[in-house]
PDB file of C-alpha atoms in Angstrom:
ATOM      1  CA  VAL A   1     112.283  98.404 118.028  1.00 92.00           C
ATOM      2  CA  GLN A   2     109.891  95.700 116.882  1.00 95.00           C
ATOM      3  CA  LEU A   3     107.807  96.323 113.785  1.00 96.00           C
ATOM      4  CA  GLN A   4     104.666  94.518 112.706  1.00 96.00           C
ATOM      5  CA  ALA A   5     103.371  95.046 109.185  1.00 97.00           C
ATOM      6  CA  SER A   6      99.783  94.231 108.311  1.00 97.00           C
ATOM      7  CA  GLY A   7      97.051  94.993 105.815  1.00 98.00           C
ATOM      8  CA  GLY A   8      98.154  92.977 102.826  1.00 98.00           C
ATOM      9  CA  GLY A   9      95.784  90.883 100.787  1.00 98.00           C
ATOM     10  CA  LEU A  10      94.375  90.138  97.378  1.00 98.00           C
ATOM     11  CA  VAL A  11      92.986  93.025  95.349  1.00 98.00           C
ATOM     12  CA  GLN A  12      92.022  93.580  91.741  1.00 98.00           C
ATOM     13  CA  ALA A  13      94.005  95.903  89.515  1.00 98.00           C
ATOM     14  CA  GLY A  14      92.884  99.489  90.044  1.00 98.00           C
ATOM     15  CA  GLY A  15      91.951  98.836  93.631  1.00 98.00           C
ATOM     16  CA  SER A  16      93.393 100.115  96.893  1.00 98.00           C
ATOM     17  CA  LEU A  17      94.958  98.761 100.065  1.00 98.00           C
ATOM     18  CA  ARG A  18      96.286 100.395 103.209  1.00 98.00           C
ATOM     19  CA  LEU A  19      99.243  98.824 104.951  1.00 98.00           C
ATOM     20  CA  SER A  20     100.052  99.496 108.581  1.00 98.00           C
ATOM     21  CA  CYS A  21     103.299  99.224 110.500  1.00 97.00           C
ATOM     22  CA  ALA A  22     102.902  99.066 114.264  1.00 95.00           C
ATOM     23  CA  ALA A  23     105.974  99.728 116.372  1.00 94.00           C
ATOM     24  CA  SER A  24     106.780  98.651 119.908  1.00 90.00           C
ATOM     25  CA  GLY A  25     109.698  98.295 122.245  1.00 84.00           C
ATOM     26  CA  GLY A  26     111.536 101.449 121.387  1.00 80.00           C
ATOM     27  CA  THR A  27     111.418 105.053 120.299  1.00 86.00           C
ATOM     28  CA  PHE A  28     109.995 104.551 116.820  1.00 86.00           C
ATOM     29  CA  SER A  29     109.098 108.222 116.852  1.00 85.00           C
ATOM     30  CA  ASP A  30     112.805 109.075 116.566  1.00 89.00           C
ATOM     31  CA  TYR A  31     113.330 107.028 113.420  1.00 93.00           C
ATOM     32  CA  THR A  32     112.780 107.516 109.742  1.00 95.00           C
ATOM     33  CA  MET A  33     110.323 104.918 108.480  1.00 96.00           C
ATOM     34  CA  GLY A  34     110.530 103.221 105.131  1.00 97.00           C
ATOM     35  CA  TRP A  35     108.568 100.752 103.067  1.00 98.00           C
ATOM     36  CA  PHE A  36     110.235  98.263 100.746  1.00 98.00           C
ATOM     37  CA  ARG A  37     108.869  95.432  98.676  1.00 98.00           C
ATOM     38  CA  GLN A  38     110.237  92.227  97.269  1.00 98.00           C
ATOM     39  CA  ALA A  39     108.705  90.223  94.459  1.00 96.00           C
ATOM     40  CA  PRO A  40     109.664  86.574  93.871  1.00 92.00           C
ATOM     41  CA  GLY A  41     113.106  86.299  92.314  1.00 94.00           C
ATOM     42  CA  LYS A  42     113.763  90.028  92.579  1.00 96.00           C
ATOM     43  CA  GLU A  43     115.796  92.242  94.868  1.00 96.00           C
ATOM     44  CA  ARG A  44     114.215  94.252  97.633  1.00 97.00           C
ATOM     45  CA  GLU A  45     112.932  97.498  96.141  1.00 98.00           C
ATOM     46  CA  PHE A  46     112.533 100.892  97.793  1.00 98.00           C
ATOM     47  CA  VAL A  47     108.923 102.102  97.894  1.00 98.00           C
ATOM     48  CA  ALA A  48     108.682 105.144 100.171  1.00 98.00           C
ATOM     49  CA  THR A  49     110.152 106.829 103.208  1.00 97.00           C
ATOM     50  CA  ILE A  50     109.076 109.430 105.764  1.00 96.00           C
ATOM     51  CA  ARG A  51     111.161 111.323 108.276  1.00 93.00           C
ATOM     52  CA  ALA A  52     110.636 111.022 112.014  1.00 89.00           C
ATOM     53  CA  ASN A  53     108.746 114.315 112.183  1.00 85.00           C
ATOM     54  CA  GLY A  54     106.715 113.505 109.090  1.00 83.00           C
ATOM     55  CA  GLY A  55     107.985 116.592 107.359  1.00 83.00           C
ATOM     56  CA  TYR A  56     109.739 114.869 104.462  1.00 93.00           C
ATOM     57  CA  THR A  57     108.597 112.065 102.225  1.00 96.00           C
ATOM     58  CA  TYR A  58     110.155 110.446  99.187  1.00 97.00           C
ATOM     59  CA  TYR A  59     108.885 107.793  96.798  1.00 98.00           C
ATOM     60  CA  GLY A  60     110.229 105.308  94.358  1.00 98.00           C
ATOM     61  CA  ASP A  61     109.533 106.182  90.730  1.00 97.00           C
ATOM     62  CA  SER A  62     107.241 103.202  90.194  1.00 97.00           C
ATOM     63  CA  VAL A  63     104.793 104.299  92.915  1.00 98.00           C
ATOM     64  CA  LYS A  64     104.880 108.093  92.709  1.00 98.00           C
ATOM     65  CA  GLY A  65     101.415 109.570  92.469  1.00 97.00           C
ATOM     66  CA  ARG A  66      99.745 106.310  93.524  1.00 98.00           C
ATOM     67  CA  PHE A  67     101.113 105.549  96.997  1.00 98.00           C
ATOM     68  CA  THR A  68     101.181 107.773 100.074  1.00 98.00           C
ATOM     69  CA  ILE A  69     103.286 107.199 103.161  1.00 97.00           C
ATOM     70  CA  SER A  70     102.276 108.651 106.516  1.00 96.00           C
ATOM     71  CA  ARG A  71     102.596 108.144 110.238  1.00 93.00           C
ATOM     72  CA  ASP A  72     100.231 108.960 113.090  1.00 88.00           C
ATOM     73  CA  LYS A  73     100.762 111.935 115.392  1.00 79.00           C
ATOM     74  CA  ALA A  74     102.086 109.745 118.173  1.00 79.00           C
ATOM     75  CA  ARG A  75     104.463 108.286 115.579  1.00 75.00           C
ATOM     76  CA  THR A  76     103.902 104.753 116.836  1.00 88.00           C
ATOM     77  CA  THR A  77     102.265 103.547 113.632  1.00 94.00           C
ATOM     78  CA  GLY A  78     103.110 104.110 110.020  1.00 95.00           C
ATOM     79  CA  TYR A  79     100.974 103.618 106.951  1.00 97.00           C
ATOM     80  CA  LEU A  80     101.241 103.078 103.246  1.00 98.00           C
ATOM     81  CA  GLN A  81      98.120 103.953 101.287  1.00 98.00           C
ATOM     82  CA  MET A  82      98.267 102.223  97.928  1.00 98.00           C
ATOM     83  CA  ASN A  83      95.902 103.318  95.171  1.00 98.00           C
ATOM     84  CA  ILE A  84      95.508 102.381  91.522  1.00 98.00           C
ATOM     85  CA  LEU A  85      97.250  99.107  92.200  1.00 98.00           C
ATOM     86  CA  LYS A  86      98.808  97.244  89.311  1.00 98.00           C
ATOM     87  CA  PRO A  87      99.753  93.564  88.939  1.00 97.00           C
ATOM     88  CA  GLU A  88     103.406  94.613  89.040  1.00 97.00           C
ATOM     89  CA  ASP A  89     102.844  95.880  92.592  1.00 98.00           C
ATOM     90  CA  THR A  90     102.497  92.273  93.715  1.00 98.00           C
ATOM     91  CA  ALA A  91     105.156  91.619  96.348  1.00 98.00           C
ATOM     92  CA  VAL A  92     105.840  91.139 100.012  1.00 98.00           C
ATOM     93  CA  TYR A  93     105.909  94.583 101.600  1.00 98.00           C
ATOM     94  CA  PHE A  94     108.221  95.339 104.499  1.00 98.00           C
ATOM     95  CA  CYS A  95     108.300  98.296 106.854  1.00 97.00           C
ATOM     96  CA  ALA A  96     111.566  99.401 108.360  1.00 97.00           C
ATOM     97  CA  ALA A  97     113.018 102.004 110.695  1.00 96.00           C
ATOM     98  CA  GLY A  98     116.342 103.731 110.426  1.00 94.00           C
ATOM     99  CA  ARG A  99     118.362 106.821 111.237  1.00 91.00           C
ATOM    100  CA  GLY A 100     117.458 108.536 107.992  1.00 86.00           C
ATOM    101  CA  ILE A 101     120.923 109.180 106.622  1.00 90.00           C
ATOM    102  CA  LEU A 102     120.228 110.773 103.263  1.00 87.00           C
ATOM    103  CA  SER A 103     122.780 108.800 101.283  1.00 89.00           C
ATOM    104  CA  THR A 104     121.194 105.475 102.264  1.00 93.00           C
ATOM    105  CA  ILE A 105     117.565 106.408 102.811  1.00 94.00           C
ATOM    106  CA  THR A 106     116.406 104.523  99.692  1.00 95.00           C
ATOM    107  CA  THR A 107     118.469 101.405 100.327  1.00 96.00           C
ATOM    108  CA  PRO A 108     117.832  98.487 102.712  1.00 96.00           C
ATOM    109  CA  ARG A 109     121.168  99.078 104.441  1.00 96.00           C
ATOM    110  CA  GLY A 110     119.862 102.444 105.592  1.00 96.00           C
ATOM    111  CA  TYR A 111     117.441 100.757 107.984  1.00 97.00           C
ATOM    112  CA  LEU A 112     118.149  99.059 111.284  1.00 95.00           C
ATOM    113  CA  TYR A 113     114.855  97.403 112.124  1.00 96.00           C
ATOM    114  CA  TRP A 114     112.490  95.430 109.902  1.00 97.00           C
ATOM    115  CA  GLY A 115     109.001  94.039 110.148  1.00 95.00           C
ATOM    116  CA  GLN A 116     108.133  90.548 108.987  1.00 94.00           C
ATOM    117  CA  GLY A 117     106.441  91.533 105.739  1.00 95.00           C
ATOM    118  CA  THR A 118     102.891  91.422 104.460  1.00 98.00           C
ATOM    119  CA  LEU A 119     101.898  89.970 101.086  1.00 98.00           C
ATOM    120  CA  VAL A 120     100.104  92.107  98.536  1.00 98.00           C
ATOM    121  CA  THR A 121      98.706  90.349  95.491  1.00 98.00           C
ATOM    122  CA  VAL A 122      97.167  92.352  92.661  1.00 98.00           C
ATOM    123  CA  SER A 123      95.181  90.378  90.110  1.00 97.00           C
ATOM    124  CA  SER A 124      94.706  91.544  86.539  1.00 94.00           C
TER     125      SER A 124
END
């Protein structure tokens, strides 16, 4: 599975962005999708995840209530709607696909395939 993340950019604090993750070359629809982010000098951080059937979502504490993860009905594209953005949301955002094993669903090692990342910069 190849993943291509897009939609990053520069936005002012309080603004919104929508990231997309386009999948090709495999059965993305069978995989749990996750979003992670990595700020300079920091470890990769879990942001959100959604099951293959879209019936279960889970968010990191720092984005709960502000971000929404989703995937289209064909389950070939995933999204991350980011609202009320804060400067601390500045990072490279990565989409990933994995088997959705519950014990690792919030960790990078729980995902097999990764996109290249898209930069989100939030100015104060």
